[in-house]
Tab-separated table of C-alpha atoms in Angstrom:
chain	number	residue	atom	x	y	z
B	349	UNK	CA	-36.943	-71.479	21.137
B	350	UNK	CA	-35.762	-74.387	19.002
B	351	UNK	CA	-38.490	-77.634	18.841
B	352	UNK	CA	-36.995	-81.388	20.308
B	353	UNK	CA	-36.959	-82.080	16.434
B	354	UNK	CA	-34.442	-78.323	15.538
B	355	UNK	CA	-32.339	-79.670	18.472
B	356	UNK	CA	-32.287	-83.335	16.802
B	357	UNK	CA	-30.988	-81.661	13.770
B	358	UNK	CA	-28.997	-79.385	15.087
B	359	UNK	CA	-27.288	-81.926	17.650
B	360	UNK	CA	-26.516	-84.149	14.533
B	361	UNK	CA	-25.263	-81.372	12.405
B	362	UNK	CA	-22.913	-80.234	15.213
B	363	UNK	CA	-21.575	-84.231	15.952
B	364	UNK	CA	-21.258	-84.671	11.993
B	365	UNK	CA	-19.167	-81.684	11.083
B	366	UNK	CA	-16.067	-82.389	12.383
B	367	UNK	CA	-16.466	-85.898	11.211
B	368	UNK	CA	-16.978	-84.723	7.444
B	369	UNK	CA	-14.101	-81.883	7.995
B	370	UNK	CA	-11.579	-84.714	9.464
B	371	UNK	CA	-12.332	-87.374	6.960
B	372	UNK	CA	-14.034	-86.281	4.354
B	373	UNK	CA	-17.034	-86.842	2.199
B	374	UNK	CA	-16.484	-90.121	0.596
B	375	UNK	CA	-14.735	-91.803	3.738
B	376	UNK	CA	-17.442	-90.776	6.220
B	377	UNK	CA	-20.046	-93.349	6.751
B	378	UNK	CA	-23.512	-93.537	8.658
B	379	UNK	CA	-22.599	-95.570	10.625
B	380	UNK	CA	-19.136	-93.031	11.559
B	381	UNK	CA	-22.719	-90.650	12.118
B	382	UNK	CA	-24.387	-93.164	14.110
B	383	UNK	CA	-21.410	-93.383	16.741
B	384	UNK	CA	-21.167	-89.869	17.143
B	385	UNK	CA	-24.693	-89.139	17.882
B	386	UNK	CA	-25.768	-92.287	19.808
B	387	UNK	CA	-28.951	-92.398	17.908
B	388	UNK	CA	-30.648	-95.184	15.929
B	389	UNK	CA	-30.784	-94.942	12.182
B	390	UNK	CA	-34.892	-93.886	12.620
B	391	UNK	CA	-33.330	-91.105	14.627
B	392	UNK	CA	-31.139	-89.475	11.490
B	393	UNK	CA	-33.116	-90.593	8.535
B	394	UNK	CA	-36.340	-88.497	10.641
B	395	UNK	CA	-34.257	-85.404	10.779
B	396	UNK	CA	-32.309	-86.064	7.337
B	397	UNK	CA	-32.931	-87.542	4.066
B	398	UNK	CA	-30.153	-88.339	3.037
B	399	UNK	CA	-25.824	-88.647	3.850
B	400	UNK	CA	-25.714	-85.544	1.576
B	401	UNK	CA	-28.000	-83.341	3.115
B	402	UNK	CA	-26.296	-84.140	6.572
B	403	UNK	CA	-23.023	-83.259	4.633
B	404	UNK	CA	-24.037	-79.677	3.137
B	405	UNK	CA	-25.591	-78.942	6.763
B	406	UNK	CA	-22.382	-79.908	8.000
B	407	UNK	CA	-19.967	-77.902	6.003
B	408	UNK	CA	-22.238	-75.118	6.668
B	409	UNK	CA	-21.944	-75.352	10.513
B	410	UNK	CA	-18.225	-75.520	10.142
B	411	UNK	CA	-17.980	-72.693	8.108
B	412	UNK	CA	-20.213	-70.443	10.049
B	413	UNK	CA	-18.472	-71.431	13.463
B	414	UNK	CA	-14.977	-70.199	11.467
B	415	UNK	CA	-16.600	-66.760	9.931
B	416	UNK	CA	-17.998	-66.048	13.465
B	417	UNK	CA	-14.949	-66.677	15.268
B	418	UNK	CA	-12.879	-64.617	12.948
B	419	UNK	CA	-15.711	-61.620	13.134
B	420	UNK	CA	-15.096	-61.862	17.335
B	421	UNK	CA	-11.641	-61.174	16.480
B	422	UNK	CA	-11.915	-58.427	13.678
B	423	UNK	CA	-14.802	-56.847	14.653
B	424	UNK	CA	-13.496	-54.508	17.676
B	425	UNK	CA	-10.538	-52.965	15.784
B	426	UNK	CA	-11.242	-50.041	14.213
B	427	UNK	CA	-8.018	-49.775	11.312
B	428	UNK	CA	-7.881	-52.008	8.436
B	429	UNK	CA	-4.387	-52.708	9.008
B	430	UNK	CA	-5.293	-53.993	12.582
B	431	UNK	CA	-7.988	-55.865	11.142
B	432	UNK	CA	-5.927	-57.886	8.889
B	433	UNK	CA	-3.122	-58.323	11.327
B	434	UNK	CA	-6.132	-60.133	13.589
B	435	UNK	CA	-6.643	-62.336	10.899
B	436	UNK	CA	-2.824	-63.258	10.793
B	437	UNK	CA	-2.851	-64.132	14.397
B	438	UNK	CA	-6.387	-66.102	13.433
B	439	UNK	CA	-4.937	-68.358	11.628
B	440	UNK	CA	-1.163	-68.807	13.257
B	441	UNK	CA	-0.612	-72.511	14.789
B	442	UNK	CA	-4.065	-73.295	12.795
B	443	UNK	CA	-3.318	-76.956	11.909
B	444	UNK	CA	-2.756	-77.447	15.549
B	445	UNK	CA	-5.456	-75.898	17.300
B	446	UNK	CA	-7.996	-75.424	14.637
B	447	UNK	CA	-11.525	-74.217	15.409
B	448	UNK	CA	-12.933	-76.942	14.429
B	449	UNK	CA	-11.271	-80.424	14.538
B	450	UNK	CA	-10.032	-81.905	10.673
B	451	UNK	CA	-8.971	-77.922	10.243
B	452	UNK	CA	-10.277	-74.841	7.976
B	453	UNK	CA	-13.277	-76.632	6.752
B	454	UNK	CA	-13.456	-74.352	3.351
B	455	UNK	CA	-9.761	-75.406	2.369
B	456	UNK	CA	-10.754	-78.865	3.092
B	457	UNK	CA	-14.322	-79.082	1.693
B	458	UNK	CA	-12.877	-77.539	-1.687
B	459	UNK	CA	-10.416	-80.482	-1.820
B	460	UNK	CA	-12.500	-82.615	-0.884
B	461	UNK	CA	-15.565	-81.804	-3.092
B	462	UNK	CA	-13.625	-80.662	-6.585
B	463	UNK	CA	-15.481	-81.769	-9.611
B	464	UNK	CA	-16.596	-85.237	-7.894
B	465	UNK	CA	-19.122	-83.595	-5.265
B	466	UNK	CA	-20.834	-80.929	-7.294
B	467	UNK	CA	-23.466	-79.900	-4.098
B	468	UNK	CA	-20.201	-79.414	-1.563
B	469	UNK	CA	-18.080	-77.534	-4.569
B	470	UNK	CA	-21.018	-75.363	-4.765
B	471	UNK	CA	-21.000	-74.327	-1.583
B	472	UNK	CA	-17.665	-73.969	-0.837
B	473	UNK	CA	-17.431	-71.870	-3.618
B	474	UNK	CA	-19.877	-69.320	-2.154
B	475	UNK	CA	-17.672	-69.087	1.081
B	476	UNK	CA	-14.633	-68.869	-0.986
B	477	UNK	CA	-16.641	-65.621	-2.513
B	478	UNK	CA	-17.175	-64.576	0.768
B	479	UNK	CA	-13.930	-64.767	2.601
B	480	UNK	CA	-12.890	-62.714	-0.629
B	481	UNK	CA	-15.509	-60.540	-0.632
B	482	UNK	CA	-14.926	-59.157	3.394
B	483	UNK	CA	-10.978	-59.294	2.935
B	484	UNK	CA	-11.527	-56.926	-0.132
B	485	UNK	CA	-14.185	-54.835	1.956
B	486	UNK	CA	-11.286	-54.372	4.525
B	487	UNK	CA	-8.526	-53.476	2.109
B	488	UNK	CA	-10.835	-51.525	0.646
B	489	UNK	CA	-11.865	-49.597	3.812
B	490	UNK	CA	-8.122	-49.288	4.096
B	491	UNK	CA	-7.550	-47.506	1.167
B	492	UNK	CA	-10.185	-45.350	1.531
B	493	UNK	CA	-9.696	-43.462	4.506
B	494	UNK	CA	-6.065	-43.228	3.597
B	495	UNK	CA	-4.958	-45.922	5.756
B	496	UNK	CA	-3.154	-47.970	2.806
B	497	UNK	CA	-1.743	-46.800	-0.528
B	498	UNK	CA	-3.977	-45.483	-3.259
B	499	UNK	CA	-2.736	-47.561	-6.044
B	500	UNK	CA	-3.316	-51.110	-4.265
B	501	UNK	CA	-6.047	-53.104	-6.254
B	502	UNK	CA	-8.139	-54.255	-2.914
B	503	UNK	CA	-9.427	-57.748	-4.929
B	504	UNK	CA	-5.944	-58.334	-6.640
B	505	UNK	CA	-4.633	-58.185	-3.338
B	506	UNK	CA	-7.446	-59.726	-0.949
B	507	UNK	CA	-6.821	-62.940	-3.409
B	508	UNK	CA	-2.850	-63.176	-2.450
B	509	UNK	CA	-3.954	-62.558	1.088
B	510	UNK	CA	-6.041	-65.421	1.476
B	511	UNK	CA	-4.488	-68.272	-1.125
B	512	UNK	CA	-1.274	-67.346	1.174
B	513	UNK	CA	-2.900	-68.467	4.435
B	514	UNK	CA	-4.901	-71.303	2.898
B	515	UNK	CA	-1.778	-72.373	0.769
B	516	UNK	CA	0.269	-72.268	3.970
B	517	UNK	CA	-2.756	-74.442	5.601
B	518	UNK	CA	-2.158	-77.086	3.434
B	519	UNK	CA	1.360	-77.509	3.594
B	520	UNK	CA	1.872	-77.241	7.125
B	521	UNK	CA	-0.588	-79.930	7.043
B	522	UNK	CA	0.541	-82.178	4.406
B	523	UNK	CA	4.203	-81.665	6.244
B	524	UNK	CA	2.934	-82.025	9.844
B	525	UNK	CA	5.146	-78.771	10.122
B	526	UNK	CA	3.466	-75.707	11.645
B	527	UNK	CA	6.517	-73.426	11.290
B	528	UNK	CA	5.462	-73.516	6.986
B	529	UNK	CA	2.268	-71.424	8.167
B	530	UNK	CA	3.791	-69.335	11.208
B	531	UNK	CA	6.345	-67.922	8.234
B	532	UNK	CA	3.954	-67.586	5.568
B	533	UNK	CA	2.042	-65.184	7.616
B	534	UNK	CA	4.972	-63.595	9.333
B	535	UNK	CA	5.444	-62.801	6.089
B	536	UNK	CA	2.132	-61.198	5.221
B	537	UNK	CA	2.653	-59.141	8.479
B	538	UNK	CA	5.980	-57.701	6.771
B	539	UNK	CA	3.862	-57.053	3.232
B	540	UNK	CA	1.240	-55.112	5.192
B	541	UNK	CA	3.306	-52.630	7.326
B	542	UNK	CA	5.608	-52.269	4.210
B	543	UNK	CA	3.808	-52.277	0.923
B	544	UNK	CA	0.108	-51.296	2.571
B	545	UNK	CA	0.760	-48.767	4.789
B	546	UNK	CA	0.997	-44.882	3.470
C-alpha cells in the first residue's frame, strides 16, 4: 500500500505527463504543473527536486501506460503474425485517440529531447531499444516455429516495422490527416500476409 507521500508523487507524475507529452519539455512550466495538480509549490518541490526529475518520471509513466496497453492487446494471441497485426490495429486512428493525450510519448519525447535534453534522449533511447527489442522477439518467434519465412532478418525487419508506424505518427500529425497512418499500416498488414507468411 502506497504512503500519502507515493500517492503525492504519483498523483503529480500522472497530472504532469500528458502535459510534458502535449507540449513538451522546454514549453512546460511549473506553474502549467501547478494548475494541473492544484497544489502549492511546497507541495511539488516536497515530492520533487527539480522540473527535470518531474519530467523523466513523466515520460516514464507515459511510456509504461503505452507498453502495457499494447501487452493487453498482444499478449492473448498465440501466432506472431496475429501479434503484429494487434499492433497494427494499436496504433490505427492513433493521433486521434491516443493513449495518452499529446500522442505516442516515445516519438514525441525523442523529438523533443534530441541533443538539447541529454536525461530525456537517454531515456527515450532505452524504450526505443525496447519497442525494438519485443518486435524482434515476435518476428523472431515467428520465424522460428515456421510461422514466417526462414530468410527474414527479425531486427532488419522489426526496425522497418516500427519507423513505419512512428514515421506515419508524425505525419498524420504534422498534416492533421489520419488517413497518412491508416495507409501506412494497411500497408504493413499487406507486407506481413505477403512477404512474412510461409
Amino acid at each position: 500500500m502506497l504512503s500519502k507521500a507515493d500517492n503525492t508523487r504519483q498523483f503529480i507524475i500522472e497530472k504532469a505527463a500528458p502535459i510534458f507529452n502535449t507540449k513538451g519539455y522546454a514549453a512546460t512550466s511549473m506553474n502549467d504543473i501547478l494548475k494541473a495538480t492544484g497544489l502549492a509549490k511546497g507541495g511539488i518541490y516536497g515530492n520533487f527536486k527539480s522540473k527535470d526529475e518531474i519530467a523523466v518520471e513523466a515520460f516514464e509513466y507515459a511510456y509504461n501506460q503505452l507498453k502495457a496497453a499494447l501487452i493487453q492487446k498482444i499478449k492473448p494471441l498465440p501466432t506472431a503474425s496475429g501479434q503484429l497485426l494487434a499492433i497494427l490495429q494499436f496504433y490505427k486512428n492513433y493521433t486521434i485517440v491516443p493513449h495518452i493525450a499529446g500522442g505516442c510519448p516515445l516519438l514525441n519525447t525523442a523529438i523533443d529531447a534530441d541533443d538539447n535534453i541529454p536525461f530525456l534522449k537517454q531515456k527515450a533511447a532505452f524504450a526505443l531499444r525496447e519497442m525494438l527489442g519485443s518486435l524482434e522477439f515476435i518476428i523472431q518467434k515467428g520465424i522460428n516455429n515456421g510461422e514466417f519465412r526462414n530468410d527474414l532478418n527479425a531486427g532488419k525487419e522489426a526496425a522497418i516495422f516500427f519507423s513505419i508506424i512512428e514515421g506515419g505518427i508524425m505525419m498524420s500529425k504534422v498534416s492533421d490527416n489520419p488517413k497518412i497512418l491508416n495507409d501506412l499500416l494497411e500497408n504493413l498488414k499487406e507486407q506481413i500476409m505477403k512477404r512474412y507468411i510461409c
